[in-house]
Amino acid sequence: MRHRRLSPAARSLAPWLFLVCLLAGWSLTVTLARPPAYFLPSPSAVAIKLGALLTKPSFWPAFGVTFAEALGGCLLGFAVALPLAVLIHRVGILRAAISPFLGATQAIPAIAVAPLLAIWVGYGIGPIALLCALMVFFPILVASVLGLRLVDPLVVDAALMDGAGSFSLLVSIELPLALPSILAGLRNGFALSVTGAVVGEMVMGGQGLGQLLTLQRDSVDTAGMFGTILVLCAMASALYGVISVIERRSATVADLTGEAP
C-alpha cells in the first residue's frame, strides 16, 4: 500500500493537533479520576507553576548552567568522536579492534558513570559537562562511522583517479557525503546531552535545573517538577531543531551543487 505524502501545512499542523489531544486527555483524566495533586496535577496547575518559575530571578541562572553543561558537553563529545570516526574508517586494524564494542558502549547508563566521575574528576560544571560528552560521544561516533562507510566507493575511486590526496578526499568527498549521518548523530547527541546534564546535577550536585528538580522532588512539588521538565524538553527540542535546520540547508546546498552543470 502506497502512503500519501502529507502537505507542508499538514506536517506543520500535526504536532499541534497531537499536543491538543494530549492536553485534552490529561485534563479529562484529572477531571474524571480526581487524583491527588501531588500524584498528577492538572494542566492548569502546571501552567500556573511554570509561569511562576519563569518569573523567578533564580530560575534563569539555573537554566543557563544546564544549557552550558549540555552544549559544552555535546560539542566536546563531537570534537573527539568525529576524528576518531575518521581513524576507524581509514585504519583497518583500528576498525577491527573497536567496531565490535561500539554497540555495547551505548548501553552504559549515565547514572552509573556519574558517581565514578565524581570520584575521579570531582564536582562542578566541568565533570557534568564531561558526563554529557560521554553520553553523546558514542552515538555521534557510530553515526559518523556509518556515514563514512556508506560513501559510494565509485565516487571515491573516481576522486582518486583524478589525483585527490588523502586529506582532500576526506574534506571534499567523504565528509560532505557523510554529513547527513554526522548531523543526525549530533542532533540526537544534543537531546542526550540535556539528559546527561540533569542526571549529573541530580547525582553530583550543581546549580542547574537538575538540582531544582531534586529540590522540587524533596518538597513533593509535582506541578513544579512538571514545569521544569517542560523547560528541559523545550531546551532539548530547540537544540534538536537547530541541527535539523542545518541538516535541511546542507541537503539543499548539496542538491543545488549536484544539479549545477
PDB file of C-alpha atoms in Angstrom:
ATOM      1  CA  MET A   1       0.000   0.000   0.000  1.00  0.00           C
ATOM      2  CA  ARG A   2       1.419   3.343  -1.024  1.00  0.00           C
ATOM      3  CA  HIS A   3       1.400   6.108   1.565  1.00  0.00           C
ATOM      4  CA  ARG A   4       0.118   9.501   0.521  1.00  0.00           C
ATOM      5  CA  ARG A   5       2.568  12.321   1.134  1.00  0.00           C
ATOM      6  CA  LEU A   6       1.441  14.993   3.559  1.00  0.00           C
ATOM      7  CA  SER A   7       1.352  18.606   2.519  1.00  0.00           C
ATOM      8  CA  PRO A   8       3.701  21.058   4.306  1.00  0.00           C
ATOM      9  CA  ALA A   9       0.693  22.593   6.069  1.00  0.00           C
ATOM     10  CA  ALA A  10      -0.461  19.194   7.346  1.00  0.00           C
ATOM     11  CA  ARG A  11       3.044  18.356   8.599  1.00  0.00           C
ATOM     12  CA  SER A  12       3.204  21.669  10.459  1.00  0.00           C
ATOM     13  CA  LEU A  13      -0.263  21.249  11.948  1.00  0.00           C
ATOM     14  CA  ALA A  14       0.112  17.607  13.030  1.00  0.00           C
ATOM     15  CA  PRO A  15       2.321  18.225  16.124  1.00  0.00           C
ATOM     16  CA  TRP A  16      -0.037  20.923  17.395  1.00  0.00           C
ATOM     17  CA  LEU A  17      -3.052  18.645  16.969  1.00  0.00           C
ATOM     18  CA  PHE A  18      -1.226  15.908  18.847  1.00  0.00           C
ATOM     19  CA  LEU A  19      -0.375  18.374  21.643  1.00  0.00           C
ATOM     20  CA  VAL A  20      -4.020  19.492  21.912  1.00  0.00           C
ATOM     21  CA  CYS A  21      -5.180  15.860  22.109  1.00  0.00           C
ATOM     22  CA  LEU A  22      -2.556  15.115  24.758  1.00  0.00           C
ATOM     23  CA  LEU A  23      -3.600  18.076  26.912  1.00  0.00           C
ATOM     24  CA  ALA A  24      -7.274  17.236  26.470  1.00  0.00           C
ATOM     25  CA  GLY A  25      -6.701  13.641  27.548  1.00  0.00           C
ATOM     26  CA  TRP A  26      -4.625  14.784  30.518  1.00  0.00           C
ATOM     27  CA  SER A  27      -7.276  17.291  31.608  1.00  0.00           C
ATOM     28  CA  LEU A  28     -10.059  14.742  31.184  1.00  0.00           C
ATOM     29  CA  THR A  29      -8.153  12.178  33.247  1.00  0.00           C
ATOM     30  CA  VAL A  30      -7.670  14.665  36.098  1.00  0.00           C
ATOM     31  CA  THR A  31     -11.335  15.744  35.942  1.00  0.00           C
ATOM     32  CA  LEU A  32     -12.763  12.226  35.967  1.00  0.00           C
ATOM     33  CA  ALA A  33     -10.273  10.350  38.158  1.00  0.00           C
ATOM     34  CA  ARG A  34      -9.559  13.243  40.560  1.00  0.00           C
ATOM     35  CA  PRO A  35      -6.111  12.014  41.607  1.00  0.00           C
ATOM     36  CA  PRO A  36      -4.291  13.857  44.427  1.00  0.00           C
ATOM     37  CA  ALA A  37      -2.431  16.951  43.188  1.00  0.00           C
ATOM     38  CA  TYR A  38       0.892  15.511  44.341  1.00  0.00           C
ATOM     39  CA  PHE A  39       0.279  12.461  42.138  1.00  0.00           C
ATOM     40  CA  LEU A  40      -0.982  14.119  38.945  1.00  0.00           C
ATOM     41  CA  PRO A  41      -1.584  17.882  38.843  1.00  0.00           C
ATOM     42  CA  SER A  42      -3.901  19.413  36.274  1.00  0.00           C
ATOM     43  CA  PRO A  43      -2.525  21.150  33.155  1.00  0.00           C
ATOM     44  CA  SER A  44      -3.730  24.495  34.529  1.00  0.00           C
ATOM     45  CA  ALA A  45      -1.848  23.938  37.805  1.00  0.00           C
ATOM     46  CA  VAL A  46       1.305  23.100  35.866  1.00  0.00           C
ATOM     47  CA  ALA A  47       0.858  26.190  33.673  1.00  0.00           C
ATOM     48  CA  ILE A  48       0.499  28.420  36.756  1.00  0.00           C
ATOM     49  CA  LYS A  49       3.586  26.862  38.353  1.00  0.00           C
ATOM     50  CA  LEU A  50       5.549  27.175  35.121  1.00  0.00           C
ATOM     51  CA  GLY A  51       4.661  30.852  34.881  1.00  0.00           C
ATOM     52  CA  ALA A  52       5.833  31.370  38.458  1.00  0.00           C
ATOM     53  CA  LEU A  53       9.100  29.546  37.720  1.00  0.00           C
ATOM     54  CA  LEU A  54       9.829  31.608  34.615  1.00  0.00           C
ATOM     55  CA  THR A  55       9.406  34.844  36.548  1.00  0.00           C
ATOM     56  CA  LYS A  56      11.758  33.792  39.359  1.00  0.00           C
ATOM     57  CA  PRO A  57      15.113  35.636  39.159  1.00  0.00           C
ATOM     58  CA  SER A  58      16.936  32.474  40.285  1.00  0.00           C
ATOM     59  CA  PHE A  59      15.430  30.325  37.524  1.00  0.00           C
ATOM     60  CA  TRP A  60      17.314  31.715  34.541  1.00  0.00           C
ATOM     61  CA  PRO A  61      20.816  31.347  36.020  1.00  0.00           C
ATOM     62  CA  ALA A  62      19.939  27.689  36.691  1.00  0.00           C
ATOM     63  CA  PHE A  63      18.701  27.381  33.110  1.00  0.00           C
ATOM     64  CA  GLY A  64      21.959  28.901  31.860  1.00  0.00           C
ATOM     65  CA  VAL A  65      24.069  26.450  33.860  1.00  0.00           C
ATOM     66  CA  THR A  66      22.234  23.399  32.493  1.00  0.00           C
ATOM     67  CA  PHE A  67      22.322  24.799  28.954  1.00  0.00           C
ATOM     68  CA  ALA A  68      26.075  25.458  29.195  1.00  0.00           C
ATOM     69  CA  GLU A  69      26.719  21.941  30.520  1.00  0.00           C
ATOM     70  CA  ALA A  70      24.629  20.327  27.775  1.00  0.00           C
ATOM     71  CA  LEU A  71      26.018  22.431  24.923  1.00  0.00           C
ATOM     72  CA  GLY A  72      29.645  22.248  26.085  1.00  0.00           C
ATOM     73  CA  GLY A  73      29.454  18.516  26.697  1.00  0.00           C
ATOM     74  CA  CYS A  74      27.903  17.822  23.310  1.00  0.00           C
ATOM     75  CA  LEU A  75      30.479  19.908  21.459  1.00  0.00           C
ATOM     76  CA  LEU A  76      33.293  18.221  23.386  1.00  0.00           C
ATOM     77  CA  GLY A  77      31.933  14.777  22.549  1.00  0.00           C
ATOM     78  CA  PHE A  78      31.597  15.755  18.894  1.00  0.00           C
ATOM     79  CA  ALA A  79      35.141  17.172  18.764  1.00  0.00           C
ATOM     80  CA  VAL A  80      36.543  13.819  19.930  1.00  0.00           C
ATOM     81  CA  ALA A  81      34.103  11.482  18.156  1.00  0.00           C
ATOM     82  CA  LEU A  82      34.483  12.842  14.602  1.00  0.00           C
ATOM     83  CA  PRO A  83      38.302  12.486  14.323  1.00  0.00           C
ATOM     84  CA  LEU A  84      38.085   9.028  15.889  1.00  0.00           C
ATOM     85  CA  ALA A  85      35.380   8.070  13.376  1.00  0.00           C
ATOM     86  CA  VAL A  86      37.719   9.105  10.552  1.00  0.00           C
ATOM     87  CA  LEU A  87      40.526   6.997  12.037  1.00  0.00           C
ATOM     88  CA  ILE A  88      38.233   3.985  12.420  1.00  0.00           C
ATOM     89  CA  HIS A  89      37.107   4.443   8.815  1.00  0.00           C
ATOM     90  CA  ARG A  90      40.637   4.813   7.448  1.00  0.00           C
ATOM     91  CA  VAL A  91      42.676   2.392   9.634  1.00  0.00           C
ATOM     92  CA  GLY A  92      41.617  -1.217   9.170  1.00  0.00           C
ATOM     93  CA  ILE A  93      43.201  -2.627  12.321  1.00  0.00           C
ATOM     94  CA  LEU A  94      41.607   0.090  14.444  1.00  0.00           C
ATOM     95  CA  ARG A  95      38.222  -0.579  12.836  1.00  0.00           C
ATOM     96  CA  ALA A  96      38.547  -4.312  13.533  1.00  0.00           C
ATOM     97  CA  ALA A  97      39.521  -3.666  17.164  1.00  0.00           C
ATOM     98  CA  ILE A  98      36.867  -1.069  18.080  1.00  0.00           C
ATOM     99  CA  SER A  99      33.814  -1.857  15.918  1.00  0.00           C
ATOM    100  CA  PRO A 100      32.621  -4.882  17.964  1.00  0.00           C
ATOM    101  CA  PHE A 101      32.423  -2.713  21.096  1.00  0.00           C
ATOM    102  CA  LEU A 102      30.595   0.297  19.658  1.00  0.00           C
ATOM    103  CA  GLY A 103      27.117  -1.108  20.229  1.00  0.00           C
ATOM    104  CA  ALA A 104      27.838  -2.257  23.780  1.00  0.00           C
ATOM    105  CA  THR A 105      29.180   1.133  24.866  1.00  0.00           C
ATOM    106  CA  GLN A 106      25.813   2.800  24.216  1.00  0.00           C
ATOM    107  CA  ALA A 107      24.158   0.555  26.812  1.00  0.00           C
ATOM    108  CA  ILE A 108      26.158   2.057  29.709  1.00  0.00           C
ATOM    109  CA  PRO A 109      23.680   4.079  31.841  1.00  0.00           C
ATOM    110  CA  ALA A 110      24.699   7.639  32.652  1.00  0.00           C
ATOM    111  CA  ILE A 111      23.596   7.273  36.260  1.00  0.00           C
ATOM    112  CA  ALA A 112      26.198   4.506  36.690  1.00  0.00           C
ATOM    113  CA  VAL A 113      29.026   6.634  35.273  1.00  0.00           C
ATOM    114  CA  ALA A 114      28.219   9.811  37.227  1.00  0.00           C
ATOM    115  CA  PRO A 115      29.448   8.543  40.653  1.00  0.00           C
ATOM    116  CA  LEU A 116      32.723   7.388  39.067  1.00  0.00           C
ATOM    117  CA  LEU A 117      33.277  10.805  37.522  1.00  0.00           C
ATOM    118  CA  ALA A 118      32.597  12.411  40.891  1.00  0.00           C
ATOM    119  CA  ILE A 119      35.388  10.275  42.391  1.00  0.00           C
ATOM    120  CA  TRP A 120      37.836  10.736  39.508  1.00  0.00           C
ATOM    121  CA  VAL A 121      37.215  14.353  38.484  1.00  0.00           C
ATOM    122  CA  GLY A 122      35.312  15.961  41.342  1.00  0.00           C
ATOM    123  CA  TYR A 123      32.212  18.151  41.291  1.00  0.00           C
ATOM    124  CA  GLY A 124      31.036  21.189  39.386  1.00  0.00           C
ATOM    125  CA  ILE A 125      30.185  22.186  35.836  1.00  0.00           C
ATOM    126  CA  GLY A 126      33.280  20.538  34.321  1.00  0.00           C
ATOM    127  CA  PRO A 127      32.576  16.960  35.457  1.00  0.00           C
ATOM    128  CA  ILE A 128      28.890  17.294  34.478  1.00  0.00           C
ATOM    129  CA  ALA A 129      29.874  18.544  31.023  1.00  0.00           C
ATOM    130  CA  LEU A 130      32.248  15.571  30.801  1.00  0.00           C
ATOM    131  CA  LEU A 131      29.360  13.237  31.631  1.00  0.00           C
ATOM    132  CA  CYS A 132      27.347  14.867  28.822  1.00  0.00           C
ATOM    133  CA  ALA A 133      30.292  14.370  26.466  1.00  0.00           C
ATOM    134  CA  LEU A 134      30.474  10.673  27.349  1.00  0.00           C
ATOM    135  CA  MET A 135      26.740  10.273  26.738  1.00  0.00           C
ATOM    136  CA  VAL A 136      26.848  11.845  23.264  1.00  0.00           C
ATOM    137  CA  PHE A 137      30.262  10.527  22.227  1.00  0.00           C
ATOM    138  CA  PHE A 138      29.238   7.028  21.212  1.00  0.00           C
ATOM    139  CA  PRO A 139      26.024   7.882  19.291  1.00  0.00           C
ATOM    140  CA  ILE A 140      27.925  10.544  17.321  1.00  0.00           C
ATOM    141  CA  LEU A 141      30.823   8.150  16.739  1.00  0.00           C
ATOM    142  CA  VAL A 142      28.562   5.349  15.497  1.00  0.00           C
ATOM    143  CA  ALA A 143      26.593   7.688  13.204  1.00  0.00           C
ATOM    144  CA  SER A 144      29.780   9.215  11.781  1.00  0.00           C
ATOM    145  CA  VAL A 145      31.407   5.836  11.140  1.00  0.00           C
ATOM    146  CA  LEU A 146      28.236   4.613   9.419  1.00  0.00           C
ATOM    147  CA  GLY A 147      28.035   7.738   7.269  1.00  0.00           C
ATOM    148  CA  LEU A 148      31.665   7.420   6.149  1.00  0.00           C
ATOM    149  CA  ARG A 149      31.218   3.722   5.474  1.00  0.00           C
ATOM    150  CA  LEU A 150      28.200   4.361   3.226  1.00  0.00           C
ATOM    151  CA  VAL A 151      30.028   6.795   0.936  1.00  0.00           C
ATOM    152  CA  ASP A 152      29.802   5.434  -2.617  1.00  0.00           C
ATOM    153  CA  PRO A 153      33.146   3.710  -3.368  1.00  0.00           C
ATOM    154  CA  LEU A 154      32.752   4.596  -7.067  1.00  0.00           C
ATOM    155  CA  VAL A 155      32.827   8.288  -6.142  1.00  0.00           C
ATOM    156  CA  VAL A 156      35.924   7.707  -4.013  1.00  0.00           C
ATOM    157  CA  ASP A 157      37.652   5.765  -6.791  1.00  0.00           C
ATOM    158  CA  ALA A 158      36.853   8.489  -9.307  1.00  0.00           C
ATOM    159  CA  ALA A 159      38.327  11.126  -6.987  1.00  0.00           C
ATOM    160  CA  LEU A 160      41.485   9.053  -6.503  1.00  0.00           C
ATOM    161  CA  MET A 161      41.843   8.622 -10.253  1.00  0.00           C
ATOM    162  CA  ASP A 162      41.610  12.408 -10.585  1.00  0.00           C
ATOM    163  CA  GLY A 163      44.584  12.738  -8.257  1.00  0.00           C
ATOM    164  CA  ALA A 164      42.848  13.525  -4.961  1.00  0.00           C
ATOM    165  CA  GLY A 165      45.084  13.042  -1.950  1.00  0.00           C
ATOM    166  CA  SER A 166      44.035  11.500   1.355  1.00  0.00           C
ATOM    167  CA  PHE A 167      43.231  14.821   3.038  1.00  0.00           C
ATOM    168  CA  SER A 168      41.473  16.383   0.050  1.00  0.00           C
ATOM    169  CA  LEU A 169      39.466  13.181  -0.425  1.00  0.00           C
ATOM    170  CA  LEU A 170      38.300  13.367   3.182  1.00  0.00           C
ATOM    171  CA  VAL A 171      37.450  17.073   3.148  1.00  0.00           C
ATOM    172  CA  SER A 172      35.975  17.347  -0.353  1.00  0.00           C
ATOM    173  CA  ILE A 173      34.276  13.973  -0.817  1.00  0.00           C
ATOM    174  CA  GLU A 174      33.874  11.763   2.222  1.00  0.00           C
ATOM    175  CA  LEU A 175      32.872  14.233   4.940  1.00  0.00           C
ATOM    176  CA  PRO A 176      30.368  16.158   2.745  1.00  0.00           C
ATOM    177  CA  LEU A 177      28.713  12.904   1.635  1.00  0.00           C
ATOM    178  CA  ALA A 178      28.656  11.577   5.206  1.00  0.00           C
ATOM    179  CA  LEU A 179      27.339  14.898   6.577  1.00  0.00           C
ATOM    180  CA  PRO A 180      23.663  13.797   6.881  1.00  0.00           C
ATOM    181  CA  SER A 181      24.635  10.889   9.131  1.00  0.00           C
ATOM    182  CA  ILE A 182      27.060  13.030  11.123  1.00  0.00           C
ATOM    183  CA  LEU A 183      24.428  15.706  11.697  1.00  0.00           C
ATOM    184  CA  ALA A 184      21.859  13.072  12.656  1.00  0.00           C
ATOM    185  CA  GLY A 185      24.251  11.793  15.312  1.00  0.00           C
ATOM    186  CA  LEU A 186      24.869  15.341  16.535  1.00  0.00           C
ATOM    187  CA  ARG A 187      21.120  16.064  16.588  1.00  0.00           C
ATOM    188  CA  ASN A 188      20.430  13.052  18.791  1.00  0.00           C
ATOM    189  CA  GLY A 189      23.508  13.900  20.837  1.00  0.00           C
ATOM    190  CA  PHE A 190      22.124  17.288  21.846  1.00  0.00           C
ATOM    191  CA  ALA A 191      18.974  15.661  23.204  1.00  0.00           C
ATOM    192  CA  LEU A 192      21.031  13.114  25.154  1.00  0.00           C
ATOM    193  CA  SER A 193      23.299  15.868  26.427  1.00  0.00           C
ATOM    194  CA  VAL A 194      20.414  17.622  28.176  1.00  0.00           C
ATOM    195  CA  THR A 195      19.577  14.321  29.880  1.00  0.00           C
ATOM    196  CA  GLY A 196      23.207  13.924  30.906  1.00  0.00           C
ATOM    197  CA  ALA A 197      23.280  17.414  32.417  1.00  0.00           C
ATOM    198  CA  VAL A 198      20.183  16.722  34.531  1.00  0.00           C
ATOM    199  CA  VAL A 199      21.403  13.300  35.668  1.00  0.00           C
ATOM    200  CA  GLY A 200      24.806  14.738  36.516  1.00  0.00           C
ATOM    201  CA  GLU A 201      23.320  17.532  38.609  1.00  0.00           C
ATOM    202  CA  MET A 202      20.998  15.150  40.446  1.00  0.00           C
ATOM    203  CA  VAL A 203      23.849  12.722  41.241  1.00  0.00           C
ATOM    204  CA  MET A 204      26.866  15.051  41.574  1.00  0.00           C
ATOM    205  CA  GLY A 205      25.126  18.241  42.645  1.00  0.00           C
ATOM    206  CA  GLY A 206      25.132  21.550  40.835  1.00  0.00           C
ATOM    207  CA  GLN A 207      23.340  24.817  40.312  1.00  0.00           C
ATOM    208  CA  GLY A 208      21.181  23.939  37.302  1.00  0.00           C
ATOM    209  CA  LEU A 209      17.727  22.588  36.578  1.00  0.00           C
ATOM    210  CA  GLY A 210      18.653  19.095  37.744  1.00  0.00           C
ATOM    211  CA  GLN A 211      19.285  20.473  41.212  1.00  0.00           C
ATOM    212  CA  LEU A 212      15.980  22.344  41.009  1.00  0.00           C
ATOM    213  CA  LEU A 213      14.227  19.064  40.168  1.00  0.00           C
ATOM    214  CA  THR A 214      15.825  17.470  43.227  1.00  0.00           C
ATOM    215  CA  LEU A 215      14.529  20.257  45.475  1.00  0.00           C
ATOM    216  CA  GLN A 216      11.057  20.019  43.933  1.00  0.00           C
ATOM    217  CA  ARG A 217      11.039  16.256  44.434  1.00  0.00           C
ATOM    218  CA  ASP A 218      12.033  16.557  48.072  1.00  0.00           C
ATOM    219  CA  SER A 219       9.231  19.080  48.688  1.00  0.00           C
ATOM    220  CA  VAL A 220       6.713  16.954  46.705  1.00  0.00           C
ATOM    221  CA  ASP A 221       6.164  19.857  44.296  1.00  0.00           C
ATOM    222  CA  THR A 222       4.840  17.730  41.436  1.00  0.00           C
ATOM    223  CA  ALA A 223       3.479  20.675  39.447  1.00  0.00           C
ATOM    224  CA  GLY A 224       6.859  22.369  39.731  1.00  0.00           C
ATOM    225  CA  MET A 225       8.580  19.197  38.525  1.00  0.00           C
ATOM    226  CA  PHE A 226       6.269  19.082  35.503  1.00  0.00           C
ATOM    227  CA  GLY A 227       7.099  22.728  34.769  1.00  0.00           C
ATOM    228  CA  THR A 228      10.858  22.137  34.993  1.00  0.00           C
ATOM    229  CA  ILE A 229      10.596  19.039  32.818  1.00  0.00           C
ATOM    230  CA  LEU A 230       8.700  21.065  30.206  1.00  0.00           C
ATOM    231  CA  VAL A 231      11.513  23.622  30.178  1.00  0.00           C
ATOM    232  CA  LEU A 232      14.070  20.829  29.725  1.00  0.00           C
ATOM    233  CA  CYS A 233      12.002  19.384  26.866  1.00  0.00           C
ATOM    234  CA  ALA A 234      11.894  22.813  25.248  1.00  0.00           C
ATOM    235  CA  MET A 235      15.673  23.148  25.597  1.00  0.00           C
ATOM    236  CA  ALA A 236      16.318  19.752  24.027  1.00  0.00           C
ATOM    237  CA  SER A 237      13.770  20.409  21.263  1.00  0.00           C
ATOM    238  CA  ALA A 238      15.344  23.775  20.451  1.00  0.00           C
ATOM    239  CA  LEU A 239      18.835  22.268  20.133  1.00  0.00           C
ATOM    240  CA  TYR A 240      17.387  19.382  18.117  1.00  0.00           C
ATOM    241  CA  GLY A 241      15.577  21.847  15.845  1.00  0.00           C
ATOM    242  CA  VAL A 242      18.699  23.939  15.196  1.00  0.00           C
ATOM    243  CA  ILE A 243      20.588  20.891  13.919  1.00  0.00           C
ATOM    244  CA  SER A 244      17.545  19.851  11.858  1.00  0.00           C
ATOM    245  CA  VAL A 245      17.567  23.259  10.142  1.00  0.00           C
ATOM    246  CA  ILE A 246      21.291  22.886   9.422  1.00  0.00           C
ATOM    247  CA  GLU A 247      20.595  19.404   8.013  1.00  0.00           C
ATOM    248  CA  ARG A 248      17.911  20.719   5.667  1.00  0.00           C
ATOM    249  CA  ARG A 249      20.052  23.609   4.490  1.00  0.00           C
ATOM    250  CA  SER A 250      23.056  21.370   3.872  1.00  0.00           C
ATOM    251  CA  ALA A 251      20.840  18.968   1.918  1.00  0.00           C
ATOM    252  CA  THR A 252      19.516  21.866  -0.148  1.00  0.00           C
ATOM    253  CA  VAL A 253      23.021  23.104  -0.884  1.00  0.00           C
ATOM    254  CA  ALA A 254      24.087  19.571  -1.819  1.00  0.00           C
ATOM    255  CA  ASP A 255      21.129  19.245  -4.202  1.00  0.00           C
ATOM    256  CA  LEU A 256      21.893  22.581  -5.829  1.00  0.00           C
ATOM    257  CA  THR A 257      25.543  21.641  -6.175  1.00  0.00           C
ATOM    258  CA  GLY A 258      24.630  18.327  -7.684  1.00  0.00           C
ATOM    259  CA  GLU A 259      22.340  19.973 -10.204  1.00  0.00           C
ATOM    260  CA  ALA A 260      24.939  22.538 -11.237  1.00  0.00           C
ATOM    261  CA  PRO A 261      26.407  21.888 -14.716  1.00  0.00           C
TER     262      PRO A 261
END
